[in-house]
JSON list of C-alpha atoms in Angstrom, two decimals:
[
{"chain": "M", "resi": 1, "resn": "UNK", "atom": "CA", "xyz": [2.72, 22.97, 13.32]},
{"chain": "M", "resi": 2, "resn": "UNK", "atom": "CA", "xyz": [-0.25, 25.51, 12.25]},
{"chain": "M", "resi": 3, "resn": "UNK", "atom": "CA", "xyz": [-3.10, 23.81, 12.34]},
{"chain": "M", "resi": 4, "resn": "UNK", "atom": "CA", "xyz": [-5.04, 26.77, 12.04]},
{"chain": "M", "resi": 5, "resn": "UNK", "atom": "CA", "xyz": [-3.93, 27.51, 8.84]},
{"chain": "M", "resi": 6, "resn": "UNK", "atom": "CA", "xyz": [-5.84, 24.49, 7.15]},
{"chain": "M", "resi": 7, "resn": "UNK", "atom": "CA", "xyz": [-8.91, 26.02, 8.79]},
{"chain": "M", "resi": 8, "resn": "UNK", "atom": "CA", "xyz": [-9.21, 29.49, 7.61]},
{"chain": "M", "resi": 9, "resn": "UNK", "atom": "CA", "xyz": [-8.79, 28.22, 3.88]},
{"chain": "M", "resi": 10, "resn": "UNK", "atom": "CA", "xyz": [-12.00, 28.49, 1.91]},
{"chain": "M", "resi": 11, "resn": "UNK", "atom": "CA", "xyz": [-13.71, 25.41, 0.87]},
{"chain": "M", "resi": 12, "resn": "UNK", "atom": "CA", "xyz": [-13.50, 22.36, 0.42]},
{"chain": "M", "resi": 13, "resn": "UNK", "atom": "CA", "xyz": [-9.72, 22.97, 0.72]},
{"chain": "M", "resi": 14, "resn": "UNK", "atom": "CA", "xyz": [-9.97, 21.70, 4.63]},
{"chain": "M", "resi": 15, "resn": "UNK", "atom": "CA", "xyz": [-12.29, 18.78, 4.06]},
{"chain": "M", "resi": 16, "resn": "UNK", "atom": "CA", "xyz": [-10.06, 17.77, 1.04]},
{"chain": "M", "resi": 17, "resn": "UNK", "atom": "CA", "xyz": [-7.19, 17.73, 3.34]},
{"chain": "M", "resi": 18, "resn": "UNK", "atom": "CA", "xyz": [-8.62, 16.12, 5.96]},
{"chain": "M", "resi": 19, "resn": "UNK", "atom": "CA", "xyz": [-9.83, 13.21, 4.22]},
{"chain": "M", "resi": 20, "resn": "UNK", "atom": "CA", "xyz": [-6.33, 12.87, 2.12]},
{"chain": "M", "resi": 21, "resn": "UNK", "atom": "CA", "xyz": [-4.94, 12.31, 5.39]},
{"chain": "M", "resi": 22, "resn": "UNK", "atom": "CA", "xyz": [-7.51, 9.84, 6.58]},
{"chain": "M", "resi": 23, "resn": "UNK", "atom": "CA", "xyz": [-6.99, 7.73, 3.27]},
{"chain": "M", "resi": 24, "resn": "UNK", "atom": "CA", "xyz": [-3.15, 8.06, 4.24]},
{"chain": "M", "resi": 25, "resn": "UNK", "atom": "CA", "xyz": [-3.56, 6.52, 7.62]},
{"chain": "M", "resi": 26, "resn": "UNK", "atom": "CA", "xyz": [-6.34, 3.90, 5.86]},
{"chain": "M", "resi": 27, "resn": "UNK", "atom": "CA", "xyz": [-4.10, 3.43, 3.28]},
{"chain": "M", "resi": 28, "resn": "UNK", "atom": "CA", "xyz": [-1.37, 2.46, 5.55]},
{"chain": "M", "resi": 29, "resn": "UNK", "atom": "CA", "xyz": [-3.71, -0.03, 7.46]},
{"chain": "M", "resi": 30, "resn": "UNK", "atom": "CA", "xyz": [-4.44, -1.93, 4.40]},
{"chain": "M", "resi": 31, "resn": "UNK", "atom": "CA", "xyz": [-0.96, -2.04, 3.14]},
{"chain": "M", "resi": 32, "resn": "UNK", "atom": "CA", "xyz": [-0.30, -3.61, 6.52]},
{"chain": "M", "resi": 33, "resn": "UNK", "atom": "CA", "xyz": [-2.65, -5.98, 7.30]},
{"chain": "M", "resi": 34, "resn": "UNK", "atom": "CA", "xyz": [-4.20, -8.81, 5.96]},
{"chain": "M", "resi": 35, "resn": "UNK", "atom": "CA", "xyz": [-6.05, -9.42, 2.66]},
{"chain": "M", "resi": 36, "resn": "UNK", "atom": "CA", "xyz": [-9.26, -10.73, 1.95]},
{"chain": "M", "resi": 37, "resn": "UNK", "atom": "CA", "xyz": [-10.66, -10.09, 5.60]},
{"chain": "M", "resi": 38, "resn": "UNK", "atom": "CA", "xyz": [-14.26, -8.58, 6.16]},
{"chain": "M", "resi": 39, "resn": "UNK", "atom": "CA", "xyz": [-12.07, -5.68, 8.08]},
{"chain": "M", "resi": 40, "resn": "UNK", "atom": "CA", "xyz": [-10.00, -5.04, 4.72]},
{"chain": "M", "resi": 41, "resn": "UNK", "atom": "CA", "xyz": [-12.97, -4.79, 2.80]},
{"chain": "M", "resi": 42, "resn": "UNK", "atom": "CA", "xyz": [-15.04, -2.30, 5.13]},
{"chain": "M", "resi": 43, "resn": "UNK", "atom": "CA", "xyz": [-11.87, -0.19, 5.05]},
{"chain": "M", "resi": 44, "resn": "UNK", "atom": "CA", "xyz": [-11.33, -0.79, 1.51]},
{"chain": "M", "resi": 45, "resn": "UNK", "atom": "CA", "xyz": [-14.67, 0.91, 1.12]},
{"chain": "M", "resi": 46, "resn": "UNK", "atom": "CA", "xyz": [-14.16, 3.87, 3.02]},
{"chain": "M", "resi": 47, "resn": "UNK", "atom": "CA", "xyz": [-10.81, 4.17, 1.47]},
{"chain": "M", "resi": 48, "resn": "UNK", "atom": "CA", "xyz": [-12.07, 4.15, -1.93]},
{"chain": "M", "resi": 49, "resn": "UNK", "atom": "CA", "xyz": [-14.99, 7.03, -0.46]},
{"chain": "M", "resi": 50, "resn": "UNK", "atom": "CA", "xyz": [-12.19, 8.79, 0.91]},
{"chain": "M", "resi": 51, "resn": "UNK", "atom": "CA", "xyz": [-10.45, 8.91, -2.32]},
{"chain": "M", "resi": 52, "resn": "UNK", "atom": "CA", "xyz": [-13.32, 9.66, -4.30]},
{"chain": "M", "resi": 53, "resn": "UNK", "atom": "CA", "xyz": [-14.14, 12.92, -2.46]},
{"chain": "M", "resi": 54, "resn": "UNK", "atom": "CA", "xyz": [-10.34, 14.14, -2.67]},
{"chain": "M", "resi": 55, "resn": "UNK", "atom": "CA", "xyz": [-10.48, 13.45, -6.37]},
{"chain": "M", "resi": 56, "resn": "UNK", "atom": "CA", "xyz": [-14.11, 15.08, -7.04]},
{"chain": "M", "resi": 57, "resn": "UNK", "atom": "CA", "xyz": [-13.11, 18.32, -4.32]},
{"chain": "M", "resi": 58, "resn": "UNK", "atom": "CA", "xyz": [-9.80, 18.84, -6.18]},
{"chain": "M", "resi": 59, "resn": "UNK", "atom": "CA", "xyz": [-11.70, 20.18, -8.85]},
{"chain": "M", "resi": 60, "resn": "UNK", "atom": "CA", "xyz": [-12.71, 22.88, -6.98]},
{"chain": "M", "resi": 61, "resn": "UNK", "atom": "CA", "xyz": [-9.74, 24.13, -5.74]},
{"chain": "M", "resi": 62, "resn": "UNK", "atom": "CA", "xyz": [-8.36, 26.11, -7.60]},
{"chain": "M", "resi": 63, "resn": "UNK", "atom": "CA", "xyz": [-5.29, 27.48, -6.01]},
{"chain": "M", "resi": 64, "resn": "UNK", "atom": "CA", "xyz": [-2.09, 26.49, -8.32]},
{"chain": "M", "resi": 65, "resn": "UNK", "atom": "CA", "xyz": [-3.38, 27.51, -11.79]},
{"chain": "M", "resi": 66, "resn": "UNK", "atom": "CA", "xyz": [-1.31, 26.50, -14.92]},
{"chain": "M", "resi": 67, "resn": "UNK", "atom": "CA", "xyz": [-3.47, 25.07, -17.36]},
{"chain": "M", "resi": 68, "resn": "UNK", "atom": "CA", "xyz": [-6.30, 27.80, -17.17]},
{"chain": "M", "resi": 69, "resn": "UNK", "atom": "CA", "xyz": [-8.27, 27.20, -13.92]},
{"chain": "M", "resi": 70, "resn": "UNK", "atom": "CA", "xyz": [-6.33, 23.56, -13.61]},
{"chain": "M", "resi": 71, "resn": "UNK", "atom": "CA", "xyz": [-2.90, 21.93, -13.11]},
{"chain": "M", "resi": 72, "resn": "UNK", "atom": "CA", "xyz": [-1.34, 18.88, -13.30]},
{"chain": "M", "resi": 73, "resn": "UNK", "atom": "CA", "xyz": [-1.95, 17.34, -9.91]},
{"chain": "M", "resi": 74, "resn": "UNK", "atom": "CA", "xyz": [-6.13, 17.76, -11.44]},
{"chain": "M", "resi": 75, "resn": "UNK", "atom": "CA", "xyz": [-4.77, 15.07, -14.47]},
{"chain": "M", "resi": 76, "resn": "UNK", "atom": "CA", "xyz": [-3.80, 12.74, -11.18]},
{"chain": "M", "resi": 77, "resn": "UNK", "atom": "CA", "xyz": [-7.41, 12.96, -9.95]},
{"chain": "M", "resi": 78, "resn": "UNK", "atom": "CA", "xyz": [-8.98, 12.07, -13.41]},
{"chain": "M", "resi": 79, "resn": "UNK", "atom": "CA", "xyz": [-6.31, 9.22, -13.20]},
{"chain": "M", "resi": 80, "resn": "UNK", "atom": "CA", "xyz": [-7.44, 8.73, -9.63]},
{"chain": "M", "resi": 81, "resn": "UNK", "atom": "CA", "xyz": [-11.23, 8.27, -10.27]},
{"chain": "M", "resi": 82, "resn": "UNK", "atom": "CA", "xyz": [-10.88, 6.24, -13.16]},
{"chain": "M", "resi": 83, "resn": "UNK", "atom": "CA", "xyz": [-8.49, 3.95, -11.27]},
{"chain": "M", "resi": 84, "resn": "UNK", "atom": "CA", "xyz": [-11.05, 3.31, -8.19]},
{"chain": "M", "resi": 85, "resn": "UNK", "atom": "CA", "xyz": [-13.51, 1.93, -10.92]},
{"chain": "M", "resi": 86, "resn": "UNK", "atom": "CA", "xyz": [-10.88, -0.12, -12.88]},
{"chain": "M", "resi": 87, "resn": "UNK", "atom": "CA", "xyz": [-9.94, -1.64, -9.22]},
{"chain": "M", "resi": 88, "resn": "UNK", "atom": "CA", "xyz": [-13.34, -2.42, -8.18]},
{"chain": "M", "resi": 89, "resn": "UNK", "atom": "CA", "xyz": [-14.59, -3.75, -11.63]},
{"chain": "M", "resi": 90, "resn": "UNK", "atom": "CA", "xyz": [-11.29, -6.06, -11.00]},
{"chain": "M", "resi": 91, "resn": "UNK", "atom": "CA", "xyz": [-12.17, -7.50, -8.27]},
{"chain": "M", "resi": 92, "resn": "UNK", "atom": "CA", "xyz": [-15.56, -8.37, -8.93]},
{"chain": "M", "resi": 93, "resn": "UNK", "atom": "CA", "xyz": [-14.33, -10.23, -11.76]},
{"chain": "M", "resi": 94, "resn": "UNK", "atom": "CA", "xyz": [-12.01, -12.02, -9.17]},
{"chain": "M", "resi": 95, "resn": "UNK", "atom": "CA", "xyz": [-8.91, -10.80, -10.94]},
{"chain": "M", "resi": 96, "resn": "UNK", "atom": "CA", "xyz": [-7.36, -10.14, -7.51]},
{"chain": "M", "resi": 97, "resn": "UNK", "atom": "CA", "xyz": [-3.67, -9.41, -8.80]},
{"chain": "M", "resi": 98, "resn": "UNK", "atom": "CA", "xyz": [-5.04, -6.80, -10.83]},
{"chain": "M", "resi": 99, "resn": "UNK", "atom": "CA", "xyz": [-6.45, -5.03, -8.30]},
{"chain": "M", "resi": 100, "resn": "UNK", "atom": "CA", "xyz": [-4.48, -5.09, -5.65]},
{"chain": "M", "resi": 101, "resn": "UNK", "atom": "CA", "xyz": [-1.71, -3.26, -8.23]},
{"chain": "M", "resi": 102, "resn": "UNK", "atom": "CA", "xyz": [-4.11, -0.89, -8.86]},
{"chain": "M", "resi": 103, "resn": "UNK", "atom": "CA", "xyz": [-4.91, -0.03, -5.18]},
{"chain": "M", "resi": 104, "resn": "UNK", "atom": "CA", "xyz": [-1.48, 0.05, -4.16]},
{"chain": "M", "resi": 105, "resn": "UNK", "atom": "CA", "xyz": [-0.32, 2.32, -7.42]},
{"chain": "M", "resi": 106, "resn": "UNK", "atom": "CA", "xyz": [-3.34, 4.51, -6.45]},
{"chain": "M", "resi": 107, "resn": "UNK", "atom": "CA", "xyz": [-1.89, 4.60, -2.75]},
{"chain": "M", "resi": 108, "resn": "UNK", "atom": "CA", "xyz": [1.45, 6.03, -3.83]},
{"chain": "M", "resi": 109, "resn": "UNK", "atom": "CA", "xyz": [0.34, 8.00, -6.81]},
{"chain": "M", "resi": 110, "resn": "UNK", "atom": "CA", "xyz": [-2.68, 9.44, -5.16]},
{"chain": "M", "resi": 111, "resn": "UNK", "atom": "CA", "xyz": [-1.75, 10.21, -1.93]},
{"chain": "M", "resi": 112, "resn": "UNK", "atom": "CA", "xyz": [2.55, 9.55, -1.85]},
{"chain": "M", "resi": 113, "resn": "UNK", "atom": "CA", "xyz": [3.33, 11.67, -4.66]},
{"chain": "M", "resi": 114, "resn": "UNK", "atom": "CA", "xyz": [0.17, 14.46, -4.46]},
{"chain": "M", "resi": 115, "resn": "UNK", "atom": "CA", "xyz": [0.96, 14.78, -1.31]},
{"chain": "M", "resi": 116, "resn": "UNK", "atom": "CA", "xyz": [4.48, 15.65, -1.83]},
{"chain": "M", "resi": 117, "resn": "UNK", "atom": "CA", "xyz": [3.47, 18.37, -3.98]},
{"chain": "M", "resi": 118, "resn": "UNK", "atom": "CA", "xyz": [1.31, 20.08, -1.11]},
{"chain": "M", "resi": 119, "resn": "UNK", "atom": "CA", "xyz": [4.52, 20.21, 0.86]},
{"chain": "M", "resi": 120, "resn": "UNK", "atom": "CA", "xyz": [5.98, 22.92, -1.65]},
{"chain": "M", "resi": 121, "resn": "UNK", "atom": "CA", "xyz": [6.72, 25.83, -0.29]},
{"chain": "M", "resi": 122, "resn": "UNK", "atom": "CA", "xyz": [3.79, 28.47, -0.07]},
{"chain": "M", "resi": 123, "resn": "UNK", "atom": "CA", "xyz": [1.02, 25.53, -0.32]},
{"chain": "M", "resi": 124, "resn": "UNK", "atom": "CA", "xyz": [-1.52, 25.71, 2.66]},
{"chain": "M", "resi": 125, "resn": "UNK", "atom": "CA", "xyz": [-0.17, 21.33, 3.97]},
{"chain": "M", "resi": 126, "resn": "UNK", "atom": "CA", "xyz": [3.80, 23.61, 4.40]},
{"chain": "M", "resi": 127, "resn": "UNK", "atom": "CA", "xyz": [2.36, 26.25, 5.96]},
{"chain": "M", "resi": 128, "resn": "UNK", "atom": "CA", "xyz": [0.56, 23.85, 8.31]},
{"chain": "M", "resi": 129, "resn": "UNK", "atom": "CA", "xyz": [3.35, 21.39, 9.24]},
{"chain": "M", "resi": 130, "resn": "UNK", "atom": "CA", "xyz": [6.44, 23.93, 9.16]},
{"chain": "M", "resi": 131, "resn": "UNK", "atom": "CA", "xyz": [4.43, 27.49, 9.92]}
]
């Protein structure tokens, strides 16, 4: 492991990883444990900051370029941001089923599947975990 190698990326590269891997762990928590606590929901909102930030910094990282200054894993955070809202709107309205599929879609298309994609070979997350 290279931890160092997170850290001499410019920014927000290391914040955005950072807090990806605290919504991972968060995630993981609220996947776990029970529903409808006042602990899920003070997680639930720092999850949902969490994700927020890695959606809005991915913009500004700019490192695997295919559609001009862009690629696809920026699509996921559009998909990502518009899916927090959708989720919270849902349960305000109560509709419960709805959002826990949203949240838990979000939790393996967000952060599962992007983060698979950072484990590529010459992406910064590779060079950290396997040098």
């Amino acid at each position: 492991m290279n931890i160092e190698a997170l850290f001499i990326e410019n920014n927000p590269i290391p914040s955005h990883a950072l807090a990806a891997i605290l919504a991972l762990f968060l995630g993981i928590l609220q996947l776990t444990r029970k529903k409808g606590t006042a602990p899920h929901k003070y997680i639930g909102y720092a999850w949902v900051f969490l994700m927020l930030y890695v959606s809005i910094s991915s913009f500004f990282i700019h490192e695997l370029r295919i559609i001009g200054e862009f690629s696809p894993i920026h699509f996921l955070s559009v998909f990502t941001i518009g899916s927090v809202i959708y989720a919270i709107i849902m349960i305000r309205r109560g509709e419960i089923t709805k959002h826990k599929r949203t949240m838990t879609l979000l939790f393996y298309l967000g952060l599962i599947l992007t983060g698979a994609f950072t484990l590529l070979p010459n992406r910064v997350m590779y060079t950290v975990l396997f040098g």
